């Protein structure tokens, strides 16, 4: 249970950082979506139950401030977690580049599904796709840049909480 809680606290930190970044980027009409970072490390490293708890709480945190039905992010994050968790034995999951690639692919999938869910509410759905793809591009660049730092933060937080054996990376 401690693993899930510690991981959720790192997801809370990520949520705060991204919320602040989106606040400052709002004047440029850019929105960052980093849902892939919410699920990648958790699904690749944590046991199933601890991972589900952290992803569920992270999804509910995103739901609380998003203009979607409550549970949308939680459900999408749980599905992404299940897919990645089932594939993780086939991946060299200890390598940072693999974690970043998994986060990028998960983010792409989550972003597209969420866009298709919400596009119907837009006043001009056809005109919104250009902006959505620009937001996706910016989000993917941000994930590629901060992903290694965030994964190291999550690993170190687990080490400091003494939920994992200390390793020298």
mmCIF file of C-alpha atoms in Angstrom:
data_model
loop_
_atom_site.group_PDB
_atom_site.id
_atom_site.type_symbol
_atom_site.label_atom_id
_atom_site.label_comp_id
_atom_site.label_asym_id
_atom_site.label_seq_id
_atom_site.Cartn_x
_atom_site.Cartn_y
_atom_site.Cartn_z
ATOM 1 C CA UNK A 1 0.000 0.000 0.000
ATOM 2 C CA UNK A 2 2.910 2.314 0.690
ATOM 3 C CA UNK A 3 4.161 1.941 -2.902
ATOM 4 C CA UNK A 4 0.846 3.127 -4.302
ATOM 5 C CA UNK A 5 0.660 6.077 -1.922
ATOM 6 C CA UNK A 6 4.231 7.219 -2.602
ATOM 7 C CA UNK A 7 3.679 6.904 -6.337
ATOM 8 C CA UNK A 8 0.415 8.834 -6.083
ATOM 9 C CA UNK A 9 2.256 11.652 -4.298
ATOM 10 C CA UNK A 10 4.676 11.884 -7.236
ATOM 11 C CA UNK A 11 1.681 11.961 -9.586
ATOM 12 C CA UNK A 12 0.224 14.772 -7.492
ATOM 13 C CA UNK A 13 3.474 16.699 -7.939
ATOM 14 C CA UNK A 14 3.335 16.104 -11.707
ATOM 15 C CA UNK A 15 -0.276 17.269 -11.785
ATOM 16 C CA UNK A 16 0.639 20.513 -9.964
ATOM 17 C CA UNK A 17 3.585 21.207 -12.294
ATOM 18 C CA UNK A 18 1.526 20.586 -15.429
ATOM 19 C CA UNK A 19 -1.366 22.669 -14.084
ATOM 20 C CA UNK A 20 1.021 25.582 -13.520
ATOM 21 C CA UNK A 21 2.551 25.141 -16.969
ATOM 22 C CA UNK A 22 -0.916 25.087 -18.549
ATOM 23 C CA UNK A 23 -1.837 28.217 -16.621
ATOM 24 C CA UNK A 24 1.113 30.082 -18.109
ATOM 25 C CA UNK A 25 0.612 28.583 -21.582
ATOM 26 C CA UNK A 26 -3.095 29.485 -21.668
ATOM 27 C CA UNK A 27 -2.327 32.929 -23.067
ATOM 28 C CA UNK A 28 -0.641 31.181 -26.014
ATOM 29 C CA UNK A 29 -3.672 28.870 -26.432
ATOM 30 C CA UNK A 30 -1.576 25.765 -25.742
ATOM 31 C CA UNK A 31 -2.603 22.933 -23.426
ATOM 32 C CA UNK A 32 -0.260 20.165 -22.291
ATOM 33 C CA UNK A 33 -1.581 16.672 -21.689
ATOM 34 C CA UNK A 34 0.811 14.219 -20.008
ATOM 35 C CA UNK A 35 -1.491 11.306 -19.216
ATOM 36 C CA UNK A 36 1.146 8.876 -20.480
ATOM 37 C CA UNK A 37 3.407 9.879 -17.598
ATOM 38 C CA UNK A 38 0.615 9.071 -15.154
ATOM 39 C CA UNK A 39 0.521 5.429 -16.224
ATOM 40 C CA UNK A 40 3.879 4.425 -17.769
ATOM 41 C CA UNK A 41 6.129 4.077 -14.709
ATOM 42 C CA UNK A 42 3.341 2.673 -12.580
ATOM 43 C CA UNK A 43 2.441 -0.028 -15.084
ATOM 44 C CA UNK A 44 6.045 -0.905 -15.872
ATOM 45 C CA UNK A 45 7.418 -1.075 -12.331
ATOM 46 C CA UNK A 46 4.799 -1.494 -9.617
ATOM 47 C CA UNK A 47 2.848 -4.619 -8.668
ATOM 48 C CA UNK A 48 -0.647 -4.786 -10.127
ATOM 49 C CA UNK A 49 -2.664 -3.781 -7.035
ATOM 50 C CA UNK A 50 -0.407 -0.909 -5.997
ATOM 51 C CA UNK A 51 -0.317 0.328 -9.579
ATOM 52 C CA UNK A 52 -4.078 0.219 -9.961
ATOM 53 C CA UNK A 53 -4.531 2.255 -6.795
ATOM 54 C CA UNK A 54 -2.046 4.930 -7.834
ATOM 55 C CA UNK A 55 -3.446 5.172 -11.369
ATOM 56 C CA UNK A 56 -7.028 5.315 -10.106
ATOM 57 C CA UNK A 57 -6.227 8.134 -7.671
ATOM 58 C CA UNK A 58 -4.235 9.973 -10.349
ATOM 59 C CA UNK A 59 -7.124 9.640 -12.774
ATOM 60 C CA UNK A 60 -9.596 10.946 -10.212
ATOM 61 C CA UNK A 61 -7.263 13.876 -9.544
ATOM 62 C CA UNK A 62 -7.286 14.729 -13.266
ATOM 63 C CA UNK A 63 -11.062 14.236 -13.383
ATOM 64 C CA UNK A 64 -11.599 16.709 -10.557
ATOM 65 C CA UNK A 65 -10.370 19.667 -12.595
ATOM 66 C CA UNK A 66 -11.224 18.632 -16.148
ATOM 67 C CA UNK A 67 -14.428 19.485 -18.002
ATOM 68 C CA UNK A 68 -15.361 15.819 -18.465
ATOM 69 C CA UNK A 69 -17.686 13.425 -16.702
ATOM 70 C CA UNK A 70 -16.127 12.337 -13.451
ATOM 71 C CA UNK A 71 -14.399 9.025 -13.964
ATOM 72 C CA UNK A 72 -13.358 9.585 -17.577
ATOM 73 C CA UNK A 73 -9.655 10.004 -16.839
ATOM 74 C CA UNK A 74 -9.738 7.308 -14.176
ATOM 75 C CA UNK A 75 -11.248 4.817 -16.606
ATOM 76 C CA UNK A 76 -8.861 5.745 -19.428
ATOM 77 C CA UNK A 77 -5.847 5.539 -17.122
ATOM 78 C CA UNK A 78 -6.983 2.148 -15.800
ATOM 79 C CA UNK A 79 -7.346 0.792 -19.339
ATOM 80 C CA UNK A 80 -3.911 2.147 -20.317
ATOM 81 C CA UNK A 81 -2.428 0.653 -17.145
ATOM 82 C CA UNK A 82 -3.950 -2.747 -17.935
ATOM 83 C CA UNK A 83 -2.608 -2.729 -21.501
ATOM 84 C CA UNK A 84 0.904 -1.681 -20.479
ATOM 85 C CA UNK A 85 0.958 -4.032 -17.494
ATOM 86 C CA UNK A 86 0.117 -6.989 -19.745
ATOM 87 C CA UNK A 87 2.897 -6.039 -22.178
ATOM 88 C CA UNK A 88 5.575 -5.204 -19.621
ATOM 89 C CA UNK A 89 7.163 -8.664 -19.504
ATOM 90 C CA UNK A 90 8.035 -8.301 -23.192
ATOM 91 C CA UNK A 91 9.799 -4.965 -22.701
ATOM 92 C CA UNK A 92 13.191 -4.079 -21.212
ATOM 93 C CA UNK A 93 11.349 -1.958 -18.663
ATOM 94 C CA UNK A 94 14.374 -0.885 -16.623
ATOM 95 C CA UNK A 95 15.723 1.211 -19.498
ATOM 96 C CA UNK A 96 14.757 4.869 -19.429
ATOM 97 C CA UNK A 97 14.332 5.143 -23.182
ATOM 98 C CA UNK A 98 11.808 2.287 -23.133
ATOM 99 C CA UNK A 99 9.883 3.980 -20.336
ATOM 100 C CA UNK A 100 9.810 7.237 -22.286
ATOM 101 C CA UNK A 101 8.655 5.465 -25.461
ATOM 102 C CA UNK A 102 5.912 3.678 -23.529
ATOM 103 C CA UNK A 103 4.841 7.013 -22.011
ATOM 104 C CA UNK A 104 4.790 8.626 -25.464
ATOM 105 C CA UNK A 105 2.692 5.832 -26.965
ATOM 106 C CA UNK A 106 0.326 5.770 -23.985
ATOM 107 C CA UNK A 107 -0.025 9.539 -24.164
ATOM 108 C CA UNK A 108 -0.802 9.375 -27.877
ATOM 109 C CA UNK A 109 -3.501 6.767 -27.307
ATOM 110 C CA UNK A 110 -5.022 8.547 -24.326
ATOM 111 C CA UNK A 111 -4.976 11.908 -26.109
ATOM 112 C CA UNK A 112 -6.674 10.554 -29.217
ATOM 113 C CA UNK A 113 -9.372 8.696 -27.287
ATOM 114 C CA UNK A 114 -10.036 11.733 -25.104
ATOM 115 C CA UNK A 115 -10.141 13.997 -28.171
ATOM 116 C CA UNK A 116 -12.708 11.779 -29.872
ATOM 117 C CA UNK A 117 -14.804 11.757 -26.703
ATOM 118 C CA UNK A 118 -14.748 15.554 -26.355
ATOM 119 C CA UNK A 119 -14.722 16.719 -29.995
ATOM 120 C CA UNK A 120 -18.506 16.578 -30.234
ATOM 121 C CA UNK A 121 -18.819 19.370 -27.657
ATOM 122 C CA UNK A 122 -16.698 21.770 -29.730
ATOM 123 C CA UNK A 123 -18.568 24.511 -31.607
ATOM 124 C CA UNK A 124 -16.651 23.686 -34.796
ATOM 125 C CA UNK A 125 -15.231 20.154 -34.542
ATOM 126 C CA UNK A 126 -13.416 20.263 -37.884
ATOM 127 C CA UNK A 127 -11.562 23.444 -36.937
ATOM 128 C CA UNK A 128 -10.494 22.055 -33.564
ATOM 129 C CA UNK A 129 -8.328 19.226 -34.956
ATOM 130 C CA UNK A 130 -5.463 21.517 -35.986
ATOM 131 C CA UNK A 131 -5.174 22.937 -32.508
ATOM 132 C CA UNK A 132 -5.504 19.473 -30.960
ATOM 133 C CA UNK A 133 -2.647 18.112 -33.050
ATOM 134 C CA UNK A 134 -0.473 21.086 -32.102
ATOM 135 C CA UNK A 135 -1.277 20.461 -28.426
ATOM 136 C CA UNK A 136 -0.419 16.789 -28.929
ATOM 137 C CA UNK A 137 2.917 17.688 -30.521
ATOM 138 C CA UNK A 138 3.781 20.049 -27.648
ATOM 139 C CA UNK A 139 2.709 17.438 -25.098
ATOM 140 C CA UNK A 140 4.839 14.721 -26.695
ATOM 141 C CA UNK A 141 7.893 17.011 -26.699
ATOM 142 C CA UNK A 142 7.334 17.811 -23.016
ATOM 143 C CA UNK A 143 7.037 14.106 -22.165
ATOM 144 C CA UNK A 144 10.246 13.331 -24.055
ATOM 145 C CA UNK A 145 12.040 16.108 -22.148
ATOM 146 C CA UNK A 146 10.747 15.608 -18.604
ATOM 147 C CA UNK A 147 10.029 11.863 -18.767
ATOM 148 C CA UNK A 148 13.516 10.727 -17.681
ATOM 149 C CA UNK A 149 13.511 13.209 -14.793
ATOM 150 C CA UNK A 150 10.036 12.174 -13.667
ATOM 151 C CA UNK A 151 10.819 8.455 -13.824
ATOM 152 C CA UNK A 152 13.988 9.037 -11.793
ATOM 153 C CA UNK A 153 11.932 11.049 -9.277
ATOM 154 C CA UNK A 154 9.407 8.239 -8.934
ATOM 155 C CA UNK A 155 12.145 5.630 -8.524
ATOM 156 C CA UNK A 156 13.961 7.729 -5.939
ATOM 157 C CA UNK A 157 10.735 8.389 -4.032
ATOM 158 C CA UNK A 158 10.144 4.641 -3.807
ATOM 159 C CA UNK A 159 13.732 4.177 -2.611
ATOM 160 C CA UNK A 160 13.397 6.889 0.033
ATOM 161 C CA UNK A 161 10.128 5.393 1.270
ATOM 162 C CA UNK A 162 11.992 2.082 1.579
ATOM 163 C CA UNK A 163 9.509 0.255 -0.564
ATOM 164 C CA UNK A 164 12.194 -0.883 -2.995
ATOM 165 C CA UNK A 165 15.718 -2.153 -2.421
ATOM 166 C CA UNK A 166 18.253 0.615 -2.869
ATOM 167 C CA UNK A 167 19.868 0.494 -6.285
ATOM 168 C CA UNK A 168 22.685 2.447 -7.822
ATOM 169 C CA UNK A 169 21.439 3.566 -11.238
#
